[in-house]
Amino acid sequence: MKNVLLALGAGLLFNAAAHAQDHDRLWDAVSGDHRNAADMARNEYRNPYQTLLFMGVKADDTVVEIFPGTGWYTGILAPYLRDDGQLIAAGYPRGDNASDFMRRLNATYDELLASDPVYDSVEVTELTIGGEGTLAPSGSVDMILDFRNAHNWLQNDPERMLGKWYDALKPGGIVGIVDHRMDPSMEAGNGYIHEQTLIEVMEDNGFRYVARSNINANPQDTRNHPGGVWNLPPNVRDVPADQRHHYLAIGESDRLTMKFVKQ
């Protein structure tokens, strides 16, 4: 019995040390000088350190980032996973069917990957909003992270999209989602979604709801802006000059932060 207790104690100490090391590496990735000032300034609203701790991503995980955009979260995940894990960026299509918007976004993302050695291990794959494409070999992924994309793919073919996720994930694999959150008493739209809708769609497609967090909540967001969520920073789209101060004072959107597991 004594040997069993010693072994258990050693295992707990090892796990605690591993977690502490992961936390240190994550903080280094968040605060690294490879990130530009504009991206760093958005930490206030996107809370990457706390968000990724909540999701439970480990430095030796294989992680798929869905539609990484210009690479804001790639700037953190790439260096964090570089030595022991793998980051797979499931970006927009690059073929003849790609729109001008997709081409510009892909070009910006490629420039980021070429800008610093911390990105040299990122693997790029292609995915459509309708869920067409190949993420990763079946059963090879520990975690899928989706930042502010659910409001798009929920309106297209969520069954196909989530089927791709389900196939790529290992048994017990995690999905972490952040998106613009609509108040339950208000009609979803204009970029905002209901938490309960997301839970129902995920659970209809083989995932179990695990937890939610208010890490990315913003109680100043009234969610009833004329141009939807895009009136808020960082876009401040179609906002008259004399109203910009109002939307800048609100800050970025109120966001749900949720975690699911492959059943």
mmCIF file of C-alpha atoms in Angstrom, residues 50-194:
data_model
loop_
_atom_site.group_PDB
_atom_site.id
_atom_site.type_symbol
_atom_site.label_atom_id
_atom_site.label_comp_id
_atom_site.label_asym_id
_atom_site.label_seq_id
_atom_site.Cartn_x
_atom_site.Cartn_y
_atom_site.Cartn_z
ATOM 1 C CA GLN A 50 -7.689 32.668 -19.622
ATOM 2 C CA THR A 51 -9.680 31.390 -22.609
ATOM 3 C CA LEU A 52 -7.132 28.750 -23.598
ATOM 4 C CA LEU A 53 -6.719 27.652 -19.980
ATOM 5 C CA PHE A 54 -10.502 27.202 -19.805
ATOM 6 C CA MET A 55 -10.468 25.151 -23.009
ATOM 7 C CA GLY A 56 -7.706 22.993 -21.521
ATOM 8 C CA VAL A 57 -5.309 23.017 -24.467
ATOM 9 C CA LYS A 58 -1.978 21.331 -23.661
ATOM 10 C CA ALA A 59 1.385 22.023 -25.271
ATOM 11 C CA ASP A 60 1.598 18.513 -26.753
ATOM 12 C CA ASP A 61 -1.920 18.544 -28.257
ATOM 13 C CA THR A 62 -2.816 18.375 -31.914
ATOM 14 C CA VAL A 63 -5.146 21.341 -32.375
ATOM 15 C CA VAL A 64 -7.244 22.466 -35.336
ATOM 16 C CA GLU A 65 -8.055 26.168 -35.511
ATOM 17 C CA ILE A 66 -11.157 26.723 -37.650
ATOM 18 C CA PHE A 67 -10.986 29.667 -40.096
ATOM 19 C CA PRO A 68 -8.060 31.453 -38.421
ATOM 20 C CA GLY A 69 -8.662 34.671 -40.374
ATOM 21 C CA THR A 70 -5.633 36.946 -40.228
ATOM 22 C CA GLY A 71 -4.093 34.747 -37.538
ATOM 23 C CA TRP A 72 -4.806 36.498 -34.246
ATOM 24 C CA TYR A 73 -5.064 33.248 -32.280
ATOM 25 C CA THR A 74 -2.483 31.539 -34.491
ATOM 26 C CA GLY A 75 -0.016 34.038 -33.071
ATOM 27 C CA ILE A 76 -0.492 32.364 -29.704
ATOM 28 C CA LEU A 77 -1.224 28.758 -30.589
ATOM 29 C CA ALA A 78 1.647 28.336 -33.057
ATOM 30 C CA PRO A 79 4.506 29.066 -30.639
ATOM 31 C CA TYR A 80 2.714 27.274 -27.798
ATOM 32 C CA LEU A 81 2.325 24.041 -29.780
ATOM 33 C CA ARG A 82 5.478 24.331 -31.888
ATOM 34 C CA ASP A 83 7.849 22.056 -29.965
ATOM 35 C CA ASP A 84 5.631 19.225 -28.734
ATOM 36 C CA GLY A 85 2.239 19.614 -30.413
ATOM 37 C CA GLN A 86 0.785 20.505 -33.792
ATOM 38 C CA LEU A 87 -1.357 23.389 -35.012
ATOM 39 C CA ILE A 88 -3.519 22.755 -38.053
ATOM 40 C CA ALA A 89 -5.051 25.898 -39.558
ATOM 41 C CA ALA A 90 -8.276 25.039 -41.404
ATOM 42 C CA GLY A 91 -8.506 28.118 -43.599
ATOM 43 C CA TYR A 92 -10.688 29.158 -46.494
ATOM 44 C CA PRO A 93 -10.364 27.411 -49.896
ATOM 45 C CA ARG A 94 -7.490 28.463 -52.132
ATOM 46 C CA GLY A 95 -8.634 27.099 -55.497
ATOM 47 C CA ASP A 96 -10.477 28.659 -58.407
ATOM 48 C CA ASN A 97 -13.704 28.862 -56.402
ATOM 49 C CA ALA A 98 -12.184 31.072 -53.708
ATOM 50 C CA SER A 99 -13.707 34.555 -53.523
ATOM 51 C CA ASP A 100 -11.614 37.714 -53.618
ATOM 52 C CA PHE A 101 -12.215 38.086 -49.872
ATOM 53 C CA MET A 102 -10.870 34.576 -49.243
ATOM 54 C CA ARG A 103 -7.841 35.217 -51.432
ATOM 55 C CA ARG A 104 -6.982 38.410 -49.569
ATOM 56 C CA LEU A 105 -7.444 36.745 -46.194
ATOM 57 C CA ASN A 106 -5.330 33.747 -47.203
ATOM 58 C CA ALA A 107 -2.593 36.060 -48.494
ATOM 59 C CA THR A 108 -2.537 37.956 -45.190
ATOM 60 C CA TYR A 109 -2.386 34.685 -43.279
ATOM 61 C CA ASP A 110 0.459 33.404 -45.459
ATOM 62 C CA GLU A 111 2.389 36.616 -44.786
ATOM 63 C CA LEU A 112 1.992 36.011 -41.058
ATOM 64 C CA LEU A 113 3.292 32.443 -41.326
ATOM 65 C CA ALA A 114 6.315 33.678 -43.275
ATOM 66 C CA SER A 115 7.057 36.502 -40.839
ATOM 67 C CA ASP A 116 8.637 34.565 -37.974
ATOM 68 C CA PRO A 117 10.109 31.095 -37.282
ATOM 69 C CA VAL A 118 7.502 30.515 -34.540
ATOM 70 C CA TYR A 119 5.056 29.704 -37.354
ATOM 71 C CA ASP A 120 7.205 27.209 -39.219
ATOM 72 C CA SER A 121 5.328 24.133 -37.995
ATOM 73 C CA VAL A 122 1.780 25.290 -38.788
ATOM 74 C CA GLU A 123 -0.013 22.957 -41.185
ATOM 75 C CA VAL A 124 -2.600 24.617 -43.444
ATOM 76 C CA THR A 125 -5.691 22.776 -44.687
ATOM 77 C CA GLU A 126 -8.823 23.994 -46.494
ATOM 78 C CA LEU A 127 -12.435 24.164 -45.337
ATOM 79 C CA THR A 128 -15.634 25.789 -46.591
ATOM 80 C CA ILE A 129 -18.392 27.357 -44.507
ATOM 81 C CA GLY A 130 -20.521 24.431 -45.662
ATOM 82 C CA GLY A 131 -18.076 21.962 -44.116
ATOM 83 C CA GLU A 132 -16.396 20.707 -47.293
ATOM 84 C CA GLY A 133 -12.703 19.882 -47.047
ATOM 85 C CA THR A 134 -10.302 17.757 -45.044
ATOM 86 C CA LEU A 135 -9.272 18.833 -41.572
ATOM 87 C CA ALA A 136 -6.961 16.043 -40.450
ATOM 88 C CA PRO A 137 -6.728 12.226 -40.480
ATOM 89 C CA SER A 138 -9.621 10.530 -38.740
ATOM 90 C CA GLY A 139 -9.204 10.316 -34.962
ATOM 91 C CA SER A 140 -5.957 12.310 -34.873
ATOM 92 C CA VAL A 141 -6.974 15.605 -33.224
ATOM 93 C CA ASP A 142 -7.106 16.427 -29.496
ATOM 94 C CA MET A 143 -8.920 19.751 -29.745
ATOM 95 C CA ILE A 144 -10.793 21.912 -32.241
ATOM 96 C CA LEU A 145 -10.963 25.649 -31.532
ATOM 97 C CA ASP A 146 -13.450 27.919 -33.275
ATOM 98 C CA PHE A 147 -13.286 31.643 -32.627
ATOM 99 C CA ARG A 148 -16.204 33.775 -33.881
ATOM 100 C CA ASN A 149 -17.220 31.555 -36.786
ATOM 101 C CA ALA A 150 -20.241 29.663 -35.450
ATOM 102 C CA HIS A 151 -22.634 32.468 -36.424
ATOM 103 C CA ASN A 152 -21.673 31.707 -40.046
ATOM 104 C CA TRP A 153 -21.580 27.905 -40.232
ATOM 105 C CA LEU A 154 -24.752 27.541 -38.132
ATOM 106 C CA GLN A 155 -26.603 29.153 -41.049
ATOM 107 C CA ASN A 156 -25.122 26.853 -43.696
ATOM 108 C CA ASP A 157 -24.670 23.117 -43.161
ATOM 109 C CA PRO A 158 -23.798 22.557 -39.498
ATOM 110 C CA GLU A 159 -24.293 18.791 -39.813
ATOM 111 C CA ARG A 160 -21.588 18.541 -42.494
ATOM 112 C CA MET A 161 -19.280 20.910 -40.629
ATOM 113 C CA LEU A 162 -19.637 19.130 -37.301
ATOM 114 C CA GLY A 163 -19.368 15.757 -38.995
ATOM 115 C CA LYS A 164 -15.885 16.796 -40.170
ATOM 116 C CA TRP A 165 -15.000 17.832 -36.643
ATOM 117 C CA TYR A 166 -16.335 14.632 -35.137
ATOM 118 C CA ASP A 167 -14.363 12.470 -37.554
ATOM 119 C CA ALA A 168 -11.088 14.330 -36.987
ATOM 120 C CA LEU A 169 -11.265 14.264 -33.184
ATOM 121 C CA LYS A 170 -10.001 11.473 -30.985
ATOM 122 C CA PRO A 171 -12.525 9.828 -28.636
ATOM 123 C CA GLY A 172 -13.050 12.325 -25.837
ATOM 124 C CA GLY A 173 -11.646 15.147 -27.958
ATOM 125 C CA ILE A 174 -12.605 18.704 -27.031
ATOM 126 C CA VAL A 175 -14.293 21.472 -29.024
ATOM 127 C CA GLY A 176 -13.921 25.033 -27.764
ATOM 128 C CA ILE A 177 -16.122 27.772 -29.237
ATOM 129 C CA VAL A 178 -16.169 31.535 -28.735
ATOM 130 C CA ASP A 179 -18.798 33.658 -30.495
ATOM 131 C CA HIS A 180 -20.973 36.745 -30.199
ATOM 132 C CA ARG A 181 -23.685 36.022 -27.621
ATOM 133 C CA MET A 182 -27.298 37.132 -27.954
ATOM 134 C CA ASP A 183 -29.456 37.620 -24.886
ATOM 135 C CA PRO A 184 -31.994 34.744 -24.643
ATOM 136 C CA SER A 185 -34.868 37.254 -24.655
ATOM 137 C CA MET A 186 -33.755 38.774 -27.970
ATOM 138 C CA GLU A 187 -33.897 37.355 -31.476
ATOM 139 C CA ALA A 188 -30.573 36.007 -32.715
ATOM 140 C CA GLY A 189 -28.985 37.554 -35.801
ATOM 141 C CA ASN A 190 -26.649 40.310 -36.954
ATOM 142 C CA GLY A 191 -23.696 38.124 -35.981
ATOM 143 C CA TYR A 192 -25.072 37.089 -32.565
ATOM 144 C CA ILE A 193 -26.182 33.581 -31.571
ATOM 145 C CA HIS A 194 -27.943 32.027 -28.593
#
